Coordinates of C-alpha atoms and ligand atoms in Angstrom, one line a residue:
Chain A
X1 CA 0.0 0.0 0.0
X2 CA 1.1 3.5 -0.8
X3 CA -0.3 6.7 0.8
X4 CA -0.5 10.3 -0.1
X5 CA -0.9 13.0 2.5
X6 CA -2.2 16.3 0.9
X7 CA -4.0 19.4 1.8
X8 CA -5.9 22.2 0.1
X9 CA -4.2 25.3 -1.3
X10 CA -6.4 27.7 0.7
X11 CA -9.1 27.7 3.3
X12 CA -11.7 28.7 0.7
X13 CA -10.6 25.9 -1.5
X14 CA -10.7 23.4 1.3
X15 CA -14.3 24.3 2.2
X16 CA -15.4 23.9 -1.4
X17 CA -13.8 20.5 -1.7
X18 CA -15.3 19.3 1.6
X19 CA -18.7 20.2 0.4
X20 CA -18.1 18.3 -2.8
X21 CA -17.0 15.3 -0.9
X22 CA -20.0 15.5 1.5
X23 CA -18.0 16.5 4.6
X24 CA -20.7 18.9 5.6
X25 CA -19.5 19.1 9.2
X26 CA -16.4 20.9 8.1
X27 CA -17.6 22.4 4.8
X28 CA -19.6 25.0 6.8
X29 CA -17.2 25.4 9.6
X30 CA -14.9 28.4 10.2
X31 CA -11.1 28.1 10.6
X32 CA -11.5 27.1 14.2
X33 CA -13.5 24.1 13.2
X34 CA -10.9 23.1 10.7
X35 CA -8.2 23.4 13.4
X36 CA -10.0 20.7 15.3
X37 CA -10.8 18.5 12.3
X38 CA -9.2 15.1 12.2
X39 CA -7.4 13.9 9.0
X40 CA -9.8 12.4 6.4
X41 CA -9.1 9.3 4.4
X42 CA -10.7 10.5 1.2
X43 CA -10.1 7.8 -1.3
X44 CA -8.7 4.4 -2.0
X45 CA -7.3 3.7 -5.4
X46 CA -5.6 0.9 -7.5
X47 CA -2.8 1.8 -9.9
X48 CA -1.3 -0.4 -12.6
X49 CA 2.3 0.2 -13.7
X50 CA 3.5 0.2 -17.3
X51 CA 5.2 -3.1 -16.3
X52 CA 1.9 -4.6 -15.3
X53 CA 2.3 -4.6 -11.5
X54 CA -0.8 -3.4 -9.5
X55 CA -0.6 -1.6 -6.3
X56 CA -3.2 -0.1 -3.9
X57 CA -3.1 3.2 -2.1
X58 CA -5.0 5.8 -0.2
X59 CA -5.3 9.6 -0.2
X60 CA -5.4 11.3 3.1
X61 CA -6.3 15.0 3.5
X62 CA -4.6 16.3 6.5
X63 CA -7.2 19.1 6.9
X64 CA -4.3 21.5 7.1
X65 CA -4.6 24.7 5.1
X66 CA -1.9 27.4 4.6
X67 CA -3.8 29.8 6.7
X68 CA -2.8 27.6 9.7
X69 CA 1.0 28.2 9.1
X70 CA 1.0 30.9 11.8
X71 CA -0.6 28.5 14.3
X72 CA 2.5 26.4 14.9
X73 CA 0.9 23.9 17.2
X74 CA -2.1 23.4 15.0
X75 CA 0.1 22.8 11.9
X76 CA 2.2 20.4 13.8
X77 CA -0.8 18.4 14.9
X78 CA -2.3 18.3 11.4
X79 CA 0.8 16.7 10.0
X80 CA 1.4 14.2 12.8
X81 CA -2.3 13.1 12.9
X82 CA -2.3 12.5 9.2
X83 CA 0.9 10.4 9.5
X84 CA -0.6 8.5 12.4
X85 CA -3.7 7.7 10.3
X86 CA -1.5 6.5 7.4
X87 CA 0.4 4.2 9.7
X88 CA -2.7 2.9 11.4
X89 CA -4.1 2.0 8.0
X90 CA -1.0 -0.2 7.5
X91 CA 0.3 1.9 4.6
X92 CA 3.9 1.0 3.8
X93 CA 5.1 4.2 2.2
X94 CA 3.4 7.6 2.3
X95 CA 4.4 10.8 0.6
X96 CA 4.2 14.0 2.6
X97 CA 2.8 16.3 0.0
X98 CA 2.5 20.1 -0.2
X99 CA 3.6 21.9 2.9
X100 CA 3.4 18.9 5.1
X101 CA 7.0 17.8 4.5
X102 CA 8.2 21.4 5.1
X103 CA 6.2 21.6 8.3
X104 CA 7.8 18.3 9.3
X105 CA 11.3 19.6 8.8
X106 CA 10.9 23.2 9.9
X107 CA 8.8 22.5 12.9
X108 CA 11.2 19.7 13.9
X109 CA 8.6 17.0 14.2
X110 CA 11.2 14.2 14.5
X111 CA 11.0 14.7 18.2
X112 CA 7.3 13.7 18.2
X113 CA 7.5 10.0 17.5
X114 CA 4.8 9.0 19.9
X115 CA 1.3 10.0 18.8
X116 CA -1.3 8.7 21.2
X117 CA -0.9 4.9 21.2
X118 CA 1.1 4.9 17.9
X119 CA 4.8 5.1 17.7
X120 CA 5.5 6.6 14.3
X121 CA 7.9 4.6 12.1
X122 CA 9.7 7.1 9.9
X123 CA 10.7 4.5 7.4
X124 CA 7.1 4.5 6.3
X125 CA 7.3 8.1 5.0
X126 CA 9.0 10.0 2.3
X127 CA 9.1 13.7 1.4
X128 CA 9.1 12.8 -2.3
X129 CA 11.7 15.5 -2.8
X130 CA 14.2 13.3 -4.7
X131 CA 11.6 12.6 -7.5
X132 CA 10.4 16.2 -7.5
X133 CA 14.0 17.4 -8.0
X134 CA 14.6 14.9 -10.7
X135 CA 11.4 15.8 -12.5
X136 CA 12.2 19.6 -12.4
X137 CA 15.7 18.9 -13.8
X138 CA 14.2 16.9 -16.7
X139 CA 11.6 19.6 -17.3
X140 CA 14.4 22.0 -17.6
X141 CA 16.5 19.9 -19.9
X142 CA 13.7 19.0 -22.3
X143 CA 11.8 22.2 -22.5
X144 CA 14.5 24.8 -22.7
X145 CA 15.7 23.8 -26.2
X146 CA 12.1 23.8 -27.4
X147 CA 11.8 27.5 -26.9
X148 CA 15.2 28.2 -28.3
X149 CA 17.4 28.2 -25.2
X150 CA 20.7 26.5 -25.7
X151 CA 21.6 24.8 -22.3
X152 CA 25.3 25.1 -22.9
X153 CA 24.9 28.9 -23.1
X154 CA 22.2 29.3 -20.6
X155 CA 22.2 31.0 -17.2
X156 CA 19.9 29.3 -14.7
X157 CA 18.7 30.9 -11.5
X158 CA 17.4 28.7 -8.7
X159 CA 15.2 30.6 -6.2
X160 CA 15.3 28.6 -3.0
X161 CA 18.7 27.1 -3.9
X162 CA 19.5 26.0 -0.4
X163 CA 16.3 24.1 0.1
X164 CA 16.0 20.3 -0.1
X165 CA 14.8 20.4 -3.6
X166 CA 16.7 23.5 -4.6
X167 CA 20.1 22.1 -3.5
X168 CA 19.4 18.8 -5.3
X169 CA 18.5 20.8 -8.5
X170 CA 21.7 22.8 -8.2
X171 CA 23.8 19.6 -7.7
X172 CA 22.2 18.1 -10.9
X173 CA 22.6 21.2 -13.0
X174 CA 26.3 21.6 -12.1
X175 CA 27.2 18.0 -12.5
X176 CA 24.9 16.7 -15.2
X177 CA 23.9 19.4 -17.7
X178 CA 26.8 21.6 -18.6
X179 CA 24.9 24.9 -18.2
X180 CA 26.8 28.0 -18.6
X181 CA 26.1 29.7 -15.3
X182 CA 24.2 28.9 -12.1
X183 CA 22.7 31.7 -9.9
X184 CA 21.7 30.7 -6.4
X185 CA 19.1 32.7 -4.5
X186 CA 17.9 32.4 -0.9
X187 CA 17.7 34.7 2.0
X188 CA 20.2 33.3 4.5
X189 CA 23.7 33.7 3.3
X190 CA 25.5 31.0 5.4
X191 CA 23.8 28.0 3.8
X192 CA 24.3 29.6 0.4
X193 CA 28.1 29.8 1.1
X194 CA 28.1 26.2 2.2
X195 CA 26.3 25.0 -0.9
X196 CA 28.7 27.0 -3.1
X197 CA 31.6 25.3 -1.4
X198 CA 30.0 21.8 -1.8
X199 CA 29.3 22.4 -5.5
X200 CA 32.5 24.2 -6.1
X201 CA 30.5 26.4 -8.4
X202 CA 27.5 28.6 -8.8
X203 CA 27.1 32.4 -8.0
X204 CA 25.4 33.7 -5.0
X205 CA 23.1 36.6 -5.8
X206 CA 19.9 38.3 -4.9
X207 CA 16.5 37.8 -6.6
X208 CA 16.5 41.2 -8.2
X209 CA 19.9 40.7 -9.7
X210 CA 19.3 37.1 -10.8
X211 CA 16.1 37.6 -12.7
X212 CA 17.3 39.9 -15.5
X213 CA 20.3 37.6 -16.2
X214 CA 18.5 34.3 -16.2
X215 CA 17.4 32.4 -19.3
X216 CA 15.8 29.9 -17.0
X217 CA 14.4 30.4 -13.5
X218 CA 13.6 27.5 -11.2
X219 CA 11.2 28.5 -8.4
X220 CA 11.6 26.2 -5.4
X221 CA 11.3 28.5 -2.5
X222 CA 8.8 27.6 0.2
X223 CA 6.6 30.7 -0.2
X224 CA 2.9 30.2 0.7
X225 CA 1.7 33.3 -1.0
X226 CA 1.7 34.6 -4.5
X227 CA 4.5 36.9 -5.4
X228 CA 4.6 39.7 -7.9
X229 CA 7.5 40.4 -10.1
X230 CA 8.8 43.1 -12.4
X231 CA 8.7 41.4 -15.7
X232 CA 10.1 44.3 -17.8
X233 CA 13.7 43.3 -17.4
X234 CA 13.4 39.6 -17.9
X235 CA 15.4 38.0 -20.7
X236 CA 13.4 36.9 -23.8
X237 CA 12.9 34.0 -24.2
X238 CA 12.8 33.0 -20.6
X239 CA 11.6 29.7 -19.1
X240 CA 10.1 29.8 -15.7
X241 CA 9.7 26.5 -13.9
X242 CA 7.3 26.9 -11.0
X243 CA 8.2 24.2 -8.6
X244 CA 6.6 25.8 -5.6
X245 CA 3.4 24.7 -3.9
X246 CA 0.9 26.2 -4.4
X247 CA 1.7 27.0 -8.0
X248 CA 1.6 30.8 -7.9
X249 CA 3.4 32.1 -10.9
X250 CA 1.6 31.6 -14.1
X251 CA -0.9 34.4 -13.9
X252 CA 1.7 36.8 -12.7
X253 CA 4.2 36.5 -15.4
X254 CA 3.0 38.3 -18.4
X255 CA 5.1 39.2 -21.3
X256 CA 6.1 38.1 -24.7
X257 CA 8.4 35.0 -24.8
X258 CA 8.0 34.2 -21.2
X259 CA 7.1 30.6 -20.8
X260 CA 5.8 29.3 -17.5
X261 CA 5.8 25.5 -16.8
X262 CA 4.3 23.8 -13.8
X263 CA 7.3 22.3 -12.1
X264 CA 7.4 19.0 -10.3
X265 CA 4.3 17.6 -12.0
X266 CA 4.3 14.2 -13.8
X267 CA 1.9 12.5 -16.1
X268 CA 1.1 8.8 -15.8
X269 CA 0.7 6.8 -19.0
X270 CA -2.8 5.6 -18.1
X271 CA -5.9 7.0 -16.6
X272 CA -6.1 6.5 -12.8
X273 CA -9.7 6.2 -11.5
X274 CA -9.4 8.7 -8.8
X275 CA -10.9 12.1 -8.0
X276 CA -8.3 13.7 -5.8
X277 CA -6.3 15.3 -8.6
X278 CA -9.4 16.9 -9.9
X279 CA -9.6 18.6 -6.6
X280 CA -5.9 19.6 -7.0
X281 CA -6.9 21.3 -10.3
X282 CA -4.6 19.4 -12.5
X283 CA -4.9 20.0 -16.2
X284 CA -5.5 16.3 -16.8
X285 CA -6.5 15.0 -13.4
X286 CA -6.8 11.4 -14.4
X287 CA -3.1 11.3 -15.2
X288 CA -1.3 14.2 -13.7
X289 CA 0.0 14.5 -10.1
X290 CA 2.6 16.0 -7.9
X291 CA 6.0 14.3 -8.4
X292 CA 6.3 13.7 -4.6
X293 CA 3.1 11.7 -4.7
X294 CA 4.4 9.7 -7.6
X295 CA 7.5 8.9 -5.6
X296 CA 5.4 7.0 -3.0
X297 CA 3.8 5.0 -5.9
X298 CA 7.2 4.3 -7.5
X299 CA 8.6 3.1 -4.2
X300 CA 5.6 0.8 -3.7
X301 CA 6.0 -0.5 -7.3
X302 CA 9.6 -1.2 -6.5
X303 CA 8.8 -2.7 -3.1
X304 CA 11.3 -0.2 -1.8
X305 CA 9.8 0.4 1.6
X306 CA 12.1 3.0 3.1
X307 CA 12.1 6.7 3.8
X308 CA 13.8 7.3 0.5
X309 CA 13.7 11.1 0.7
X310 CA 14.2 12.2 4.3
X311 CA 15.8 15.1 6.2
X312 CA 17.5 18.0 4.4
X313 CA 20.3 18.0 1.9
X314 CA 20.5 14.2 1.6
X315 CA 19.5 14.0 -2.1
X316 CA 22.4 12.5 -4.0
X317 CA 22.8 12.3 -7.8
X318 CA 22.6 8.5 -7.4
X319 CA 19.3 8.6 -5.7
X320 CA 17.9 11.0 -8.4
X321 CA 19.1 8.6 -11.1
X322 CA 17.5 5.6 -9.3
X323 CA 14.2 7.3 -8.8
X324 CA 14.2 8.8 -12.3
X325 CA 14.9 5.4 -14.0
X326 CA 12.1 3.8 -11.9
X327 CA 9.8 6.6 -12.7
X328 CA 10.2 6.1 -16.5
X329 CA 10.0 2.3 -16.2
X330 CA 6.6 2.5 -14.4
X331 CA 5.0 4.9 -16.8
X332 CA 5.6 8.4 -15.5
X333 CA 6.9 11.3 -17.5
X334 CA 7.5 15.0 -16.6
X335 CA 4.9 17.3 -18.0
X336 CA 6.2 19.8 -20.6
X337 CA 5.1 23.0 -22.2
X338 CA 2.0 22.6 -24.4
X339 CA 2.6 21.1 -27.9
X340 CA 2.5 24.6 -29.2
X341 CA 3.8 26.6 -26.3
X342 CA 1.4 29.4 -25.5
X343 CA 3.2 32.7 -25.5
X344 CA 1.7 35.0 -22.8
X345 CA 1.3 38.5 -24.1
X346 CA 0.6 41.7 -22.3
Chain B
X1 CA 3.5 46.0 -17.3
X2 CA 5.3 46.7 -14.1
X3 CA 4.7 44.8 -10.9
X4 CA 6.7 45.4 -7.8
X5 CA 8.0 42.5 -5.9
X6 CA 6.5 42.6 -2.4
X7 CA 8.6 40.5 -0.1
X8 CA 7.3 42.2 3.0
X9 CA 3.8 41.0 2.2
X10 CA 4.9 37.5 2.1
X11 CA 4.0 35.2 4.9
X12 CA 6.8 32.8 5.2
X13 CA 7.3 29.6 7.2
X14 CA 10.2 31.2 9.0
X15 CA 7.9 33.5 10.9
X16 CA 7.5 30.5 13.1
X17 CA 11.2 30.1 13.9
X18 CA 10.9 31.5 17.4
X19 CA 8.1 29.2 18.5
X20 CA 10.1 26.3 17.1
X21 CA 13.1 27.0 19.1
X22 CA 10.9 27.3 22.2
X23 CA 9.4 24.0 21.5
X24 CA 12.6 22.2 21.1
X25 CA 13.6 22.7 24.7
X26 CA 11.7 19.9 26.5
X27 CA 11.8 21.7 29.8
X28 CA 9.9 24.7 28.5
X29 CA 7.5 22.3 26.8
X30 CA 4.6 24.2 28.2
X31 CA 4.6 22.4 31.5
X32 CA 2.6 24.5 34.0
X33 CA 3.6 25.2 37.6
X34 CA 1.6 22.6 39.6
X35 CA 2.0 24.4 42.9
X36 CA 0.2 27.7 42.2
X37 CA -3.1 28.5 43.7
X38 CA -4.7 29.1 40.3
X39 CA -3.5 25.6 39.1
X40 CA -4.9 24.0 42.2
X41 CA -8.2 25.9 42.0
X42 CA -8.7 24.8 38.4
X43 CA -7.5 21.3 39.3
X44 CA -10.2 21.0 42.0
X45 CA -12.9 21.1 39.3
X46 CA -11.1 19.1 36.6
X47 CA -10.1 16.4 39.0
X48 CA -13.6 16.2 40.3
X49 CA -15.0 15.8 36.8
X50 CA -12.6 13.0 36.2
X51 CA -13.4 11.3 39.5
X52 CA -17.2 11.7 38.9
X53 CA -16.8 10.6 35.3
X54 CA -15.1 7.3 36.4
X55 CA -17.9 6.7 38.9
X56 CA -20.6 7.3 36.4
X57 CA -18.8 5.1 33.9
X58 CA -18.7 2.3 36.5
X59 CA -22.4 2.7 37.3
X60 CA -23.3 2.9 33.6
X61 CA -21.6 -0.4 32.7
X62 CA -23.3 -2.1 35.6
X63 CA -26.6 -0.7 34.4
X64 CA -25.9 -1.7 30.8
X65 CA -25.4 -5.3 32.0
X66 CA -29.0 -5.4 33.1
X67 CA -30.0 -4.9 29.5
X68 CA -27.6 -7.6 28.1
X69 CA -27.4 -10.2 30.9
X70 CA -25.1 -12.6 29.0
X71 CA -22.5 -9.8 28.9
X72 CA -22.6 -9.4 32.6
X73 CA -19.1 -10.8 33.2
X74 CA -17.4 -8.7 30.6
X75 CA -19.2 -5.5 31.6
X76 CA -18.5 -6.1 35.3
X77 CA -14.8 -6.3 34.3
X78 CA -15.1 -2.9 32.6
X79 CA -16.9 -1.4 35.6
X80 CA -14.1 -2.6 37.9
X81 CA -11.5 -0.9 35.8
X82 CA -13.4 2.3 36.1
X83 CA -13.3 2.1 39.9
X84 CA -9.6 1.5 39.7
X85 CA -9.3 4.7 37.5
X86 CA -11.4 6.6 40.1
X87 CA -8.9 5.6 42.8
X88 CA -6.0 6.5 40.6
X89 CA -7.3 10.0 39.9
X90 CA -8.3 10.5 43.6
X91 CA -4.6 9.9 44.4
X92 CA -3.6 12.5 41.8
X93 CA -5.6 15.1 43.5
X94 CA -4.3 14.1 46.9
X95 CA -0.8 14.2 45.6
X96 CA -1.2 17.9 44.6
X97 CA -3.0 18.7 47.9
X98 CA -6.3 19.5 46.1
X99 CA -9.8 18.8 47.3
X100 CA -12.0 17.8 44.5
X101 CA -15.2 19.9 44.0
X102 CA -17.6 17.0 43.7
X103 CA -20.8 19.1 43.7
X104 CA -19.6 20.9 40.6
X105 CA -18.8 17.6 38.9
X106 CA -22.2 16.2 39.7
X107 CA -23.9 19.2 38.1
X108 CA -21.5 19.0 35.2
X109 CA -22.6 15.4 34.3
X110 CA -26.3 15.9 35.3
X111 CA -27.8 16.3 31.8
X112 CA -25.9 13.4 30.3
X113 CA -26.6 11.4 33.4
X114 CA -30.3 12.1 33.0
X115 CA -30.4 11.1 29.3
X116 CA -28.7 7.8 30.2
X117 CA -31.2 7.0 32.9
X118 CA -34.1 7.7 30.6
X119 CA -32.7 5.5 27.9
X120 CA -32.0 2.8 30.5
X121 CA -35.5 2.8 31.8
X122 CA -36.8 2.5 28.2
X123 CA -34.4 -0.3 27.5
X124 CA -32.7 1.6 24.7
X125 CA -29.5 -0.3 24.7
X126 CA -28.1 1.5 21.7
X127 CA -28.5 4.9 23.3
X128 CA -26.9 3.7 26.5
X129 CA -23.9 2.3 24.6
X130 CA -23.6 5.5 22.6
X131 CA -23.6 7.7 25.6
X132 CA -21.2 5.7 27.8
X133 CA -19.1 3.5 25.5
X134 CA -18.7 6.0 22.6
X135 CA -19.3 9.6 23.8
X136 CA -18.0 9.5 27.4
X137 CA -15.1 7.2 26.5
X138 CA -14.1 9.3 23.6
X139 CA -14.4 12.4 25.8
X140 CA -12.2 10.7 28.4
X141 CA -9.7 9.6 25.9
X142 CA -9.3 13.0 24.4
X143 CA -8.9 14.7 27.8
X144 CA -6.5 12.0 29.0
X145 CA -4.4 12.2 25.8
X146 CA -4.0 15.9 26.1
X147 CA -3.5 15.8 29.9
X148 CA -0.7 13.3 29.6
X149 CA 1.4 15.9 27.7
X150 CA 1.2 18.4 30.5
X151 CA 0.6 16.4 33.7
X152 CA 2.8 16.2 36.7
X153 CA 4.9 13.1 36.7
X154 CA 2.8 11.2 39.2
X155 CA -0.5 11.9 37.4
X156 CA 1.1 11.3 34.0
X157 CA 2.0 7.8 34.9
X158 CA -1.5 7.0 36.2
X159 CA -3.2 8.6 33.2
X160 CA -1.1 6.7 30.8
X161 CA -2.3 3.4 32.3
X162 CA -5.9 4.6 32.4
X163 CA -6.1 5.7 28.7
X164 CA -5.1 2.3 27.6
X165 CA -8.2 0.9 29.4
X166 CA -10.4 3.5 27.9
X167 CA -9.5 2.4 24.4
X168 CA -10.7 -1.1 25.4
X169 CA -14.0 0.3 26.6
X170 CA -14.5 2.4 23.4
X171 CA -13.7 -0.8 21.5
X172 CA -16.3 -2.7 23.4
X173 CA -19.1 -0.3 22.4
X174 CA -17.7 -0.2 18.9
X175 CA -17.8 -3.9 18.4
X176 CA -21.4 -4.3 19.7
X177 CA -22.7 -1.5 17.5
X178 CA -20.8 -2.9 14.5
X179 CA -22.4 -6.3 14.9
X180 CA -25.8 -4.8 15.3
X181 CA -25.5 -1.9 12.9
X182 CA -28.4 -3.0 10.6
X183 CA -30.9 -2.8 13.5
X184 CA -29.5 0.0 15.6
X185 CA -28.4 2.6 13.0
X186 CA -31.5 4.8 13.3
X187 CA -31.4 4.9 17.1
X188 CA -27.7 5.6 17.0
X189 CA -28.1 8.6 14.8
X190 CA -31.0 9.9 16.8
X191 CA -29.2 9.5 20.2
X192 CA -26.1 11.1 18.7
X193 CA -28.1 14.1 17.6
X194 CA -29.3 14.6 21.2
X195 CA -26.2 13.8 23.1
X196 CA -23.2 15.0 21.0
X197 CA -24.1 18.6 21.6
X198 CA -24.1 17.9 25.3
X199 CA -20.5 16.7 25.0
X200 CA -19.6 19.7 23.1
X201 CA -21.1 21.9 25.8
X202 CA -19.3 20.1 28.5
X203 CA -16.0 20.6 26.6
X204 CA -16.7 24.3 26.3
X205 CA -17.5 24.4 30.0
X206 CA -14.2 23.0 31.1
X207 CA -12.1 24.9 28.5
X208 CA -11.1 27.8 30.9
X209 CA -10.1 25.5 33.7
X210 CA -8.4 23.1 31.3
X211 CA -6.3 26.0 29.8
X212 CA -5.0 26.8 33.3
X213 CA -3.7 23.2 33.3
X214 CA -2.1 24.0 29.9
X215 CA -4.7 21.8 28.1
X216 CA -5.7 23.5 24.8
X217 CA -9.4 23.7 23.9
X218 CA -8.6 23.2 20.2
X219 CA -6.5 20.1 21.0
X220 CA -9.2 18.6 23.2
X221 CA -11.8 19.0 20.6
X222 CA -9.5 17.6 17.9
X223 CA -8.6 14.6 20.1
X224 CA -12.3 14.0 20.7
X225 CA -13.1 14.2 17.0
X226 CA -10.3 11.7 16.2
X227 CA -11.5 9.1 18.6
X228 CA -15.1 9.7 17.7
X229 CA -14.6 9.6 13.9
X230 CA -12.3 6.5 14.2
X231 CA -14.8 4.5 16.1
X232 CA -17.7 5.4 13.8
X233 CA -15.6 4.4 10.9
X234 CA -14.9 1.0 12.6
X235 CA -18.6 0.6 13.3
X236 CA -19.1 0.7 9.6
X237 CA -20.5 4.1 8.8
X238 CA -19.3 5.9 5.7
X239 CA -17.6 9.3 5.4
X240 CA -20.9 11.1 4.6
X241 CA -22.8 9.4 7.5
X242 CA -20.0 10.3 9.9
X243 CA -20.0 13.9 8.6
X244 CA -23.7 14.1 9.2
X245 CA -23.3 12.8 12.7
X246 CA -20.4 15.1 13.5
X247 CA -22.5 18.1 12.4
X248 CA -24.2 17.9 15.8
X249 CA -20.9 19.0 17.4
X250 CA -20.8 22.2 15.3
X251 CA -23.6 24.2 16.9
Ligands
LIG401 N1 5.6 19.7 -7.1 C1 5.8 18.9 -6.1 O1 5.6 17.7 -6.2 C2 6.4 19.4 -4.8 C3 6.7 20.7 -4.6 N2 7.2 21.2 -3.4 C4 7.4 22.6 -3.2 O2 8.8 23.0 -3.5 C5 9.1 24.1 -2.6 C6 10.5 23.8 -1.9 O3 10.4 22.7 -1.1 P1 11.6 22.3 -0.1 O4 12.9 22.2 -0.9 O5 11.2 21.0 0.6 O6 11.7 23.5 0.9 P2 12.8 24.0 1.9 O7 12.2 24.5 3.1 O8 13.8 22.9 2.1 O9 13.6 25.1 1.1 C7 13.1 26.4 0.9 C8 14.1 27.2 0.2 O10 13.5 28.5 -0.2 C9 14.3 29.6 0.4 N3 13.4 30.6 0.6 C10 12.3 30.7 1.4 N4 11.7 31.9 1.4 C11 12.4 32.6 0.5 C12 12.2 33.9 0.0 N5 11.2 34.7 0.4 N6 13.1 34.4 -1.0 C13 14.1 33.6 -1.4 N7 14.3 32.3 -1.0 C14 13.4 31.8 0.0 C15 14.9 28.9 1.6 O11 16.1 29.6 2.0 P3 16.1 30.8 3.0 O12 15.2 30.5 4.2 O13 17.5 31.1 3.4 O14 15.5 32.0 2.2 C16 15.3 27.6 1.1 O15 16.4 27.7 0.2 C17 8.0 24.3 -1.7 O16 7.2 25.3 -2.1 C18 7.2 23.0 -1.7 O17 5.9 23.1 -1.4 C19 7.6 20.2 -2.5 C20 7.4 18.9 -2.6 C21 6.8 18.4 -3.8
LIG402 FE1 -12.2 5.1 33.1
LIG403 FE1 -13.9 3.8 30.4

């Protein structure tokens, strides 16, 4: 069994979904009611790999919404309760989707192993970040040439470079792609310096300086709110890979020759009979999903029952290659720009 | 088109850094001072509720046995556990030098107590089981689970033992209702509609005292909903039915 722990992108969205699913007791409730809501096992599903293997899984909504981020105890409880439910249901490997893995790390949940009468077994969980990082790198390699960007000459800016996903992406870009220049952006300088040392490459810079220089921008900062950006000075063409959650770039970036790609999203080769990705507003909800969710499926297909992606800064090139190969083998592919890339105009 | 980047407007995860650091230190893990007058004052009512609750639970299981005589042995076993719990919690109060306010506790339970007695008289076994083995047990489980995190070492140990038993009791009610679901569903829903709001009210009533003991109202309610939802799921109700039942708590 694989599991997926998710949440809605906003409180409004959560209420809408709850009402669609018939969870009337929370659909009409205010944020306080949601803060007391238990995790919900929304759906069970069977998935068949391109190799023919079948696996079963469950989708659990943690009832967390980004509006709870300022309530540290509430956010912590939402994640731990969802994890407890997954373990109690006997699920072997569960992906911590959306903000849940970030809450787990940043709020230091490792010290909360005992949840009621359940002792959480970390090896049953994965952040899914290895697969997400690999997918973002593939999206970059495949789509940049399609809009006329030559990787060998390209400058790539990674926003959120010191994050778990960001650092893995930087590692891959430096070692595997031969890009011309890597710009690394984050707020804290110390981790940036450490990363630069580890990579023996890359330039530390600010967001404002990075954007006008970049042919490709990878957004993997953990920013819960939409940001607005001065698009006048961007390079043309420019490829923007929005790897954040929630996806909050595409409507903001307007301008000729600016291409925005939803980052960290994969497509399965076959329809999956589920409804949860409809709720996540995927373009093709029967096939598309977050790469971190797909990681749990891949690990289950591979009978690799271990916390494959765990902690921070542990994503090696070998792990990315392993999960990437397994991803392709079982029928996943990174989503790309539309067949005829839509050029957003002012 | 010119949009300014508004970093200052951005709510970021790091705004929580300070709280995180506080929570890492286990000593400052929100443990209250057990020796203050305000703590003892609040404890005199919470402790009384718990003692009274255990007594009621004992009496209720003995009463339920009159409706299902072939379960007498099992139910007597449960009732005995409740008396043991009562003794344990009485010791917790004594240990802190607190005199339990039993009059307050009797009043606190009076409505639910009344509803149980009426159901018993009418022989409404489903209602009796819902009130005692589901609602009261889930209420106890939620309170004990939250209390364990902030209790004094003596009470913590006792409560940890107790909560394990309460899960067994919840399970007892659950199994009976599961087996008889086809015939008891309607009564279960009806009884829930009447009695769940009482539980919610009781929870609201203790919230202030509980917060003096560092027990968070939100956490109490969440723990209750988890135990309650879990057990309804095990009984065999679907998501929508459970949602409809839980509605009664949102008033
Ligand atoms: N598509 C998918 O399947 C998935 C997407 N994600 C998303 O990817 C993103 C990154 O995840 P993850 O790597 O785990 O997160 P981390 O918390 O590990 O890293 C966040 C990074 O962003 C930087 N950052 C945060 N705020 C800002 C800011 N205002 N300006 C510049 N940099 C900033 C941080 O550095 P500093 O604090 O120094 O600024 C850090 O480098 C998240 O949005 C997450 O939700 C995650 C999993 C799966
Ligand atoms: Fe008891
Ligand atoms: Fe009990």
